Amino acid sequence: MNRYTITVYRIGFGLLTLTALAFQLVYGLQHIANFAAANYFSFFTIESNLFATIVFFVGAMKVWRGEKSSAGFDMLRGAAVLYMTMTGIIYSLLLAGTDVQTPLPWVNAVLHYIFPVVVLVDWLVIPPAEKITWKQSLWWLVFPIAYLGYSLVRGSLTNWYPYPFLNVHQHGYANVLVNAVFVAAAFFAVSAVIALLPRVQHKLS
């Protein structure tokens, strides 16, 4: 795949996602009762999409300039792939039909279905320059763990939780902890798969 195609792919889908994020924010502020920007930006979906969009834009510029991808940037790419993949999986399995402040169908489709697939395809078509071990991929789990802590602390202060499975008032700390362990295990498993995928592809090619 030439650099023009890669650049257009990344910039195009990055702009689509950024537009969806901005449109939903403006729509929410104008049309959704009790909509709060602080809550909006406290959804993992929003944060992961923002992060992946930034990674896409930076990656597009690096490719357009002919710069080789670095190990550090590939780690950021891998993190974006993990977060977006888990965003799609968790939404599809646990949250479809739940109010996660993305009521507009096209926005919901972009953030939970389209961009997660786009980011994963980017990883498969343009693999990292150097192999990433499953041990290195453990660094990708730092943000989800920090997000869990942030959500629980903020929830205890504001009485608002971004997702039902994190709602301590509904389920209690014990059940929320069990939910968190299952989600963490899924993150761990998927992170290892994402790290190993390029190596498997290389062996099969």
PDB file of C-alpha atoms in Angstrom:
ATOM      1  CA  MET A   1       0.000   0.000   0.000  1.00  0.00           C
ATOM      2  CA  ASN A   2       1.519   3.342  -1.050  1.00  0.00           C
ATOM      3  CA  ARG A   3       1.892   6.320   1.237  1.00  0.00           C
ATOM      4  CA  TYR A   4      -0.871   8.294  -0.511  1.00  0.00           C
ATOM      5  CA  THR A   5      -3.446   5.565   0.130  1.00  0.00           C
ATOM      6  CA  ILE A   6      -2.362   5.158   3.757  1.00  0.00           C
ATOM      7  CA  THR A   7      -2.460   8.911   4.342  1.00  0.00           C
ATOM      8  CA  VAL A   8      -5.933   9.305   2.819  1.00  0.00           C
ATOM      9  CA  TYR A   9      -7.193   6.280   4.762  1.00  0.00           C
ATOM     10  CA  ARG A  10      -5.961   7.591   8.093  1.00  0.00           C
ATOM     11  CA  ILE A  11      -6.868  11.238   7.565  1.00  0.00           C
ATOM     12  CA  GLY A  12     -10.264  10.384   6.098  1.00  0.00           C
ATOM     13  CA  PHE A  13     -11.406   8.076   8.869  1.00  0.00           C
ATOM     14  CA  GLY A  14      -9.765  10.279  11.485  1.00  0.00           C
ATOM     15  CA  LEU A  15     -11.796  13.256  10.287  1.00  0.00           C
ATOM     16  CA  LEU A  16     -14.975  11.166  10.175  1.00  0.00           C
ATOM     17  CA  THR A  17     -14.482  10.098  13.783  1.00  0.00           C
ATOM     18  CA  LEU A  18     -13.526  13.577  14.960  1.00  0.00           C
ATOM     19  CA  THR A  19     -16.652  14.941  13.265  1.00  0.00           C
ATOM     20  CA  ALA A  20     -18.801  12.316  14.978  1.00  0.00           C
ATOM     21  CA  LEU A  21     -17.297  13.153  18.375  1.00  0.00           C
ATOM     22  CA  ALA A  22     -17.787  16.894  17.911  1.00  0.00           C
ATOM     23  CA  PHE A  23     -21.292  16.527  16.463  1.00  0.00           C
ATOM     24  CA  GLN A  24     -22.425  14.353  19.364  1.00  0.00           C
ATOM     25  CA  LEU A  25     -21.010  16.819  21.900  1.00  0.00           C
ATOM     26  CA  VAL A  26     -22.791  19.788  20.316  1.00  0.00           C
ATOM     27  CA  TYR A  27     -26.002  17.801  19.858  1.00  0.00           C
ATOM     28  CA  GLY A  28     -25.933  16.651  23.460  1.00  0.00           C
ATOM     29  CA  LEU A  29     -25.389  20.140  24.836  1.00  0.00           C
ATOM     30  CA  GLN A  30     -28.285  21.486  22.772  1.00  0.00           C
ATOM     31  CA  HIS A  31     -30.840  18.679  22.840  1.00  0.00           C
ATOM     32  CA  ILE A  32     -30.215  16.225  25.705  1.00  0.00           C
ATOM     33  CA  ALA A  33     -31.509  17.136  29.153  1.00  0.00           C
ATOM     34  CA  ASN A  34     -28.903  16.987  31.915  1.00  0.00           C
ATOM     35  CA  PHE A  35     -26.149  16.417  29.353  1.00  0.00           C
ATOM     36  CA  ALA A  36     -22.771  17.268  30.875  1.00  0.00           C
ATOM     37  CA  ALA A  37     -19.544  17.614  28.916  1.00  0.00           C
ATOM     38  CA  ALA A  38     -17.596  16.220  31.884  1.00  0.00           C
ATOM     39  CA  ASN A  39     -19.677  13.049  31.744  1.00  0.00           C
ATOM     40  CA  TYR A  40     -19.371  12.841  27.962  1.00  0.00           C
ATOM     41  CA  PHE A  41     -15.590  12.891  28.140  1.00  0.00           C
ATOM     42  CA  SER A  42     -15.659  10.327  30.946  1.00  0.00           C
ATOM     43  CA  PHE A  43     -16.873   7.549  28.643  1.00  0.00           C
ATOM     44  CA  PHE A  44     -14.144   5.102  27.625  1.00  0.00           C
ATOM     45  CA  THR A  45     -15.630   5.123  24.133  1.00  0.00           C
ATOM     46  CA  ILE A  46     -15.029   8.851  23.755  1.00  0.00           C
ATOM     47  CA  GLU A  47     -11.531   8.754  25.207  1.00  0.00           C
ATOM     48  CA  SER A  48     -10.453   5.752  23.135  1.00  0.00           C
ATOM     49  CA  ASN A  49     -11.833   7.269  19.924  1.00  0.00           C
ATOM     50  CA  LEU A  50     -10.061  10.558  20.621  1.00  0.00           C
ATOM     51  CA  PHE A  51      -6.794   8.765  21.321  1.00  0.00           C
ATOM     52  CA  ALA A  52      -7.047   6.597  18.217  1.00  0.00           C
ATOM     53  CA  THR A  53      -7.905   9.625  16.079  1.00  0.00           C
ATOM     54  CA  ILE A  54      -4.786  11.449  17.271  1.00  0.00           C
ATOM     55  CA  VAL A  55      -2.678   8.357  16.582  1.00  0.00           C
ATOM     56  CA  PHE A  56      -4.179   8.147  13.089  1.00  0.00           C
ATOM     57  CA  PHE A  57      -3.390  11.798  12.346  1.00  0.00           C
ATOM     58  CA  VAL A  58       0.192  11.490  13.604  1.00  0.00           C
ATOM     59  CA  GLY A  59       0.623   8.236  11.708  1.00  0.00           C
ATOM     60  CA  ALA A  60      -0.657   9.835   8.514  1.00  0.00           C
ATOM     61  CA  MET A  61       1.847  12.683   8.812  1.00  0.00           C
ATOM     62  CA  LYS A  62       4.719  10.274   9.472  1.00  0.00           C
ATOM     63  CA  VAL A  63       3.849   8.187   6.414  1.00  0.00           C
ATOM     64  CA  TRP A  64       3.378  11.243   4.186  1.00  0.00           C
ATOM     65  CA  ARG A  65       6.788  12.556   5.228  1.00  0.00           C
ATOM     66  CA  GLY A  66       8.391   9.196   4.565  1.00  0.00           C
ATOM     67  CA  GLU A  67       9.365   8.707   8.199  1.00  0.00           C
ATOM     68  CA  LYS A  68       9.885   5.186   9.472  1.00  0.00           C
ATOM     69  CA  SER A  69       7.668   4.101  12.318  1.00  0.00           C
ATOM     70  CA  SER A  70       9.437   3.933  15.670  1.00  0.00           C
ATOM     71  CA  ALA A  71       9.046   1.299  18.367  1.00  0.00           C
ATOM     72  CA  GLY A  72       7.479   3.912  20.640  1.00  0.00           C
ATOM     73  CA  PHE A  73       4.910   4.990  18.078  1.00  0.00           C
ATOM     74  CA  ASP A  74       4.056   1.387  17.258  1.00  0.00           C
ATOM     75  CA  MET A  75       3.338   0.856  20.947  1.00  0.00           C
ATOM     76  CA  LEU A  76       0.918   3.790  20.793  1.00  0.00           C
ATOM     77  CA  ARG A  77      -0.677   2.298  17.693  1.00  0.00           C
ATOM     78  CA  GLY A  78      -1.070  -1.024  19.460  1.00  0.00           C
ATOM     79  CA  ALA A  79      -2.679   0.681  22.429  1.00  0.00           C
ATOM     80  CA  ALA A  80      -5.152   2.425  20.123  1.00  0.00           C
ATOM     81  CA  VAL A  81      -5.987  -0.891  18.458  1.00  0.00           C
ATOM     82  CA  LEU A  82      -6.613  -2.543  21.832  1.00  0.00           C
ATOM     83  CA  TYR A  83      -8.808   0.261  23.168  1.00  0.00           C
ATOM     84  CA  MET A  84     -10.857   0.508  19.988  1.00  0.00           C
ATOM     85  CA  THR A  85     -11.231  -3.251  19.647  1.00  0.00           C
ATOM     86  CA  MET A  86     -12.432  -3.534  23.232  1.00  0.00           C
ATOM     87  CA  THR A  87     -14.754  -0.572  22.700  1.00  0.00           C
ATOM     88  CA  GLY A  88     -16.432  -2.455  19.885  1.00  0.00           C
ATOM     89  CA  ILE A  89     -16.525  -5.795  21.709  1.00  0.00           C
ATOM     90  CA  ILE A  90     -17.839  -4.474  25.028  1.00  0.00           C
ATOM     91  CA  TYR A  91     -20.459  -2.308  23.366  1.00  0.00           C
ATOM     92  CA  SER A  92     -21.672  -5.157  21.165  1.00  0.00           C
ATOM     93  CA  LEU A  93     -21.821  -7.711  23.990  1.00  0.00           C
ATOM     94  CA  LEU A  94     -22.809  -5.619  27.011  1.00  0.00           C
ATOM     95  CA  LEU A  95     -24.009  -2.160  26.077  1.00  0.00           C
ATOM     96  CA  ALA A  96     -26.007  -2.273  22.846  1.00  0.00           C
ATOM     97  CA  GLY A  97     -29.302  -0.565  23.602  1.00  0.00           C
ATOM     98  CA  THR A  98     -27.902   1.079  26.737  1.00  0.00           C
ATOM     99  CA  ASP A  99     -27.796   4.862  27.077  1.00  0.00           C
ATOM    100  CA  VAL A 100     -24.147   5.775  26.550  1.00  0.00           C
ATOM    101  CA  GLN A 101     -24.951   9.277  25.250  1.00  0.00           C
ATOM    102  CA  THR A 102     -24.589   8.385  21.563  1.00  0.00           C
ATOM    103  CA  PRO A 103     -28.274   8.465  20.516  1.00  0.00           C
ATOM    104  CA  LEU A 104     -27.555   9.517  16.932  1.00  0.00           C
ATOM    105  CA  PRO A 105     -27.391   6.303  14.876  1.00  0.00           C
ATOM    106  CA  TRP A 106     -24.590   7.414  12.565  1.00  0.00           C
ATOM    107  CA  VAL A 107     -22.444   8.642  15.460  1.00  0.00           C
ATOM    108  CA  ASN A 108     -23.044   5.418  17.339  1.00  0.00           C
ATOM    109  CA  ALA A 109     -22.085   3.410  14.253  1.00  0.00           C
ATOM    110  CA  VAL A 110     -18.860   5.353  13.722  1.00  0.00           C
ATOM    111  CA  LEU A 111     -17.672   5.238  17.335  1.00  0.00           C
ATOM    112  CA  HIS A 112     -18.667   1.675  18.224  1.00  0.00           C
ATOM    113  CA  TYR A 113     -18.452  -0.234  14.949  1.00  0.00           C
ATOM    114  CA  ILE A 114     -16.789   1.495  12.009  1.00  0.00           C
ATOM    115  CA  PHE A 115     -13.708   3.092  13.561  1.00  0.00           C
ATOM    116  CA  PRO A 116     -12.838   0.039  15.714  1.00  0.00           C
ATOM    117  CA  VAL A 117     -12.742  -2.070  12.539  1.00  0.00           C
ATOM    118  CA  VAL A 118     -10.828   0.627  10.644  1.00  0.00           C
ATOM    119  CA  VAL A 119      -8.139   0.822  13.335  1.00  0.00           C
ATOM    120  CA  LEU A 120      -7.758  -2.960  13.468  1.00  0.00           C
ATOM    121  CA  VAL A 121      -7.489  -3.185   9.673  1.00  0.00           C
ATOM    122  CA  ASP A 122      -4.802  -0.480   9.751  1.00  0.00           C
ATOM    123  CA  TRP A 123      -2.812  -2.612  12.227  1.00  0.00           C
ATOM    124  CA  LEU A 124      -3.133  -5.717  10.049  1.00  0.00           C
ATOM    125  CA  VAL A 125      -2.335  -4.028   6.748  1.00  0.00           C
ATOM    126  CA  ILE A 126       0.471  -1.857   8.138  1.00  0.00           C
ATOM    127  CA  PRO A 127       2.077  -3.983  10.878  1.00  0.00           C
ATOM    128  CA  PRO A 128       4.552  -2.547  13.402  1.00  0.00           C
ATOM    129  CA  ALA A 129       8.152  -2.202  12.234  1.00  0.00           C
ATOM    130  CA  GLU A 130       9.422  -4.314  15.135  1.00  0.00           C
ATOM    131  CA  LYS A 131       7.772  -7.194  16.935  1.00  0.00           C
ATOM    132  CA  ILE A 132       5.881  -6.414  20.129  1.00  0.00           C
ATOM    133  CA  THR A 133       5.928  -9.117  22.788  1.00  0.00           C
ATOM    134  CA  TRP A 134       2.955  -9.945  24.966  1.00  0.00           C
ATOM    135  CA  LYS A 135       4.965  -8.656  27.930  1.00  0.00           C
ATOM    136  CA  GLN A 136       5.389  -5.293  26.236  1.00  0.00           C
ATOM    137  CA  SER A 137       1.673  -5.261  25.495  1.00  0.00           C
ATOM    138  CA  LEU A 138       1.019  -5.223  29.244  1.00  0.00           C
ATOM    139  CA  TRP A 139       1.831  -1.505  29.143  1.00  0.00           C
ATOM    140  CA  TRP A 140      -1.358  -1.052  27.136  1.00  0.00           C
ATOM    141  CA  LEU A 141      -3.337  -2.064  30.215  1.00  0.00           C
ATOM    142  CA  VAL A 142      -2.168   0.922  32.277  1.00  0.00           C
ATOM    143  CA  PHE A 143      -4.784   3.273  30.851  1.00  0.00           C
ATOM    144  CA  PRO A 144      -7.788   0.917  31.266  1.00  0.00           C
ATOM    145  CA  ILE A 145      -6.776   0.261  34.878  1.00  0.00           C
ATOM    146  CA  ALA A 146      -6.390   3.990  35.521  1.00  0.00           C
ATOM    147  CA  TYR A 147      -9.752   4.566  33.830  1.00  0.00           C
ATOM    148  CA  LEU A 148     -11.408   2.072  36.167  1.00  0.00           C
ATOM    149  CA  GLY A 149     -10.004   3.851  39.204  1.00  0.00           C
ATOM    150  CA  TYR A 150     -11.026   7.236  37.829  1.00  0.00           C
ATOM    151  CA  SER A 151     -14.577   6.061  37.087  1.00  0.00           C
ATOM    152  CA  LEU A 152     -15.082   4.573  40.546  1.00  0.00           C
ATOM    153  CA  VAL A 153     -13.665   7.579  42.392  1.00  0.00           C
ATOM    154  CA  ARG A 154     -15.558  10.078  40.253  1.00  0.00           C
ATOM    155  CA  GLY A 155     -18.713   7.998  40.540  1.00  0.00           C
ATOM    156  CA  SER A 156     -18.523   8.017  44.325  1.00  0.00           C
ATOM    157  CA  LEU A 157     -18.258  11.814  44.244  1.00  0.00           C
ATOM    158  CA  THR A 158     -20.847  12.597  41.566  1.00  0.00           C
ATOM    159  CA  ASN A 159     -23.200   9.612  41.839  1.00  0.00           C
ATOM    160  CA  TRP A 160     -22.753   9.057  38.088  1.00  0.00           C
ATOM    161  CA  TYR A 161     -21.120   6.041  36.461  1.00  0.00           C
ATOM    162  CA  PRO A 162     -20.454   5.786  32.721  1.00  0.00           C
ATOM    163  CA  TYR A 163     -21.475   2.140  32.369  1.00  0.00           C
ATOM    164  CA  PRO A 164     -24.017  -0.067  34.182  1.00  0.00           C
ATOM    165  CA  PHE A 165     -21.453  -2.748  35.054  1.00  0.00           C
ATOM    166  CA  LEU A 166     -19.443  -0.119  36.964  1.00  0.00           C
ATOM    167  CA  ASN A 167     -22.405   1.269  38.888  1.00  0.00           C
ATOM    168  CA  VAL A 168     -21.594   0.613  42.538  1.00  0.00           C
ATOM    169  CA  HIS A 169     -24.977   1.888  43.724  1.00  0.00           C
ATOM    170  CA  GLN A 170     -26.806  -0.703  41.632  1.00  0.00           C
ATOM    171  CA  HIS A 171     -24.487  -3.684  42.048  1.00  0.00           C
ATOM    172  CA  GLY A 172     -22.272  -3.030  45.077  1.00  0.00           C
ATOM    173  CA  TYR A 173     -18.469  -2.982  45.170  1.00  0.00           C
ATOM    174  CA  ALA A 174     -18.133  -6.779  45.238  1.00  0.00           C
ATOM    175  CA  ASN A 175     -20.082  -7.302  42.013  1.00  0.00           C
ATOM    176  CA  VAL A 176     -18.410  -4.352  40.318  1.00  0.00           C
ATOM    177  CA  LEU A 177     -15.032  -5.824  41.248  1.00  0.00           C
ATOM    178  CA  VAL A 178     -16.026  -9.147  39.695  1.00  0.00           C
ATOM    179  CA  ASN A 179     -17.157  -7.320  36.549  1.00  0.00           C
ATOM    180  CA  ALA A 180     -13.866  -5.422  36.467  1.00  0.00           C
ATOM    181  CA  VAL A 181     -11.857  -8.639  36.760  1.00  0.00           C
ATOM    182  CA  PHE A 182     -13.684 -10.194  33.802  1.00  0.00           C
ATOM    183  CA  VAL A 183     -13.224  -7.061  31.699  1.00  0.00           C
ATOM    184  CA  ALA A 184      -9.542  -6.861  32.694  1.00  0.00           C
ATOM    185  CA  ALA A 185      -9.046 -10.493  31.682  1.00  0.00           C
ATOM    186  CA  ALA A 186     -10.600  -9.719  28.303  1.00  0.00           C
ATOM    187  CA  PHE A 187      -8.299  -6.719  27.871  1.00  0.00           C
ATOM    188  CA  PHE A 188      -5.292  -8.887  28.724  1.00  0.00           C
ATOM    189  CA  ALA A 189      -6.250 -11.636  26.277  1.00  0.00           C
ATOM    190  CA  VAL A 190      -7.022  -9.253  23.424  1.00  0.00           C
ATOM    191  CA  SER A 191      -3.818  -7.261  24.030  1.00  0.00           C
ATOM    192  CA  ALA A 192      -1.762 -10.445  23.666  1.00  0.00           C
ATOM    193  CA  VAL A 193      -3.572 -11.346  20.441  1.00  0.00           C
ATOM    194  CA  ILE A 194      -3.023  -7.866  19.000  1.00  0.00           C
ATOM    195  CA  ALA A 195       0.686  -8.050  19.811  1.00  0.00           C
ATOM    196  CA  LEU A 196       1.039 -11.495  18.226  1.00  0.00           C
ATOM    197  CA  LEU A 197      -1.116 -10.931  15.123  1.00  0.00           C
ATOM    198  CA  PRO A 198       1.602  -9.260  12.986  1.00  0.00           C
ATOM    199  CA  ARG A 199       4.030 -12.108  13.737  1.00  0.00           C
ATOM    200  CA  VAL A 200       1.445 -14.729  12.797  1.00  0.00           C
ATOM    201  CA  GLN A 201       0.703 -12.834   9.590  1.00  0.00           C
ATOM    202  CA  HIS A 202       4.421 -12.727   8.762  1.00  0.00           C
ATOM    203  CA  LYS A 203       4.795 -16.487   9.231  1.00  0.00           C
ATOM    204  CA  LEU A 204       1.762 -17.205   7.071  1.00  0.00           C
ATOM    205  CA  SER A 205       2.820 -14.877   4.269  1.00  0.00           C
TER     206      SER A 205
END
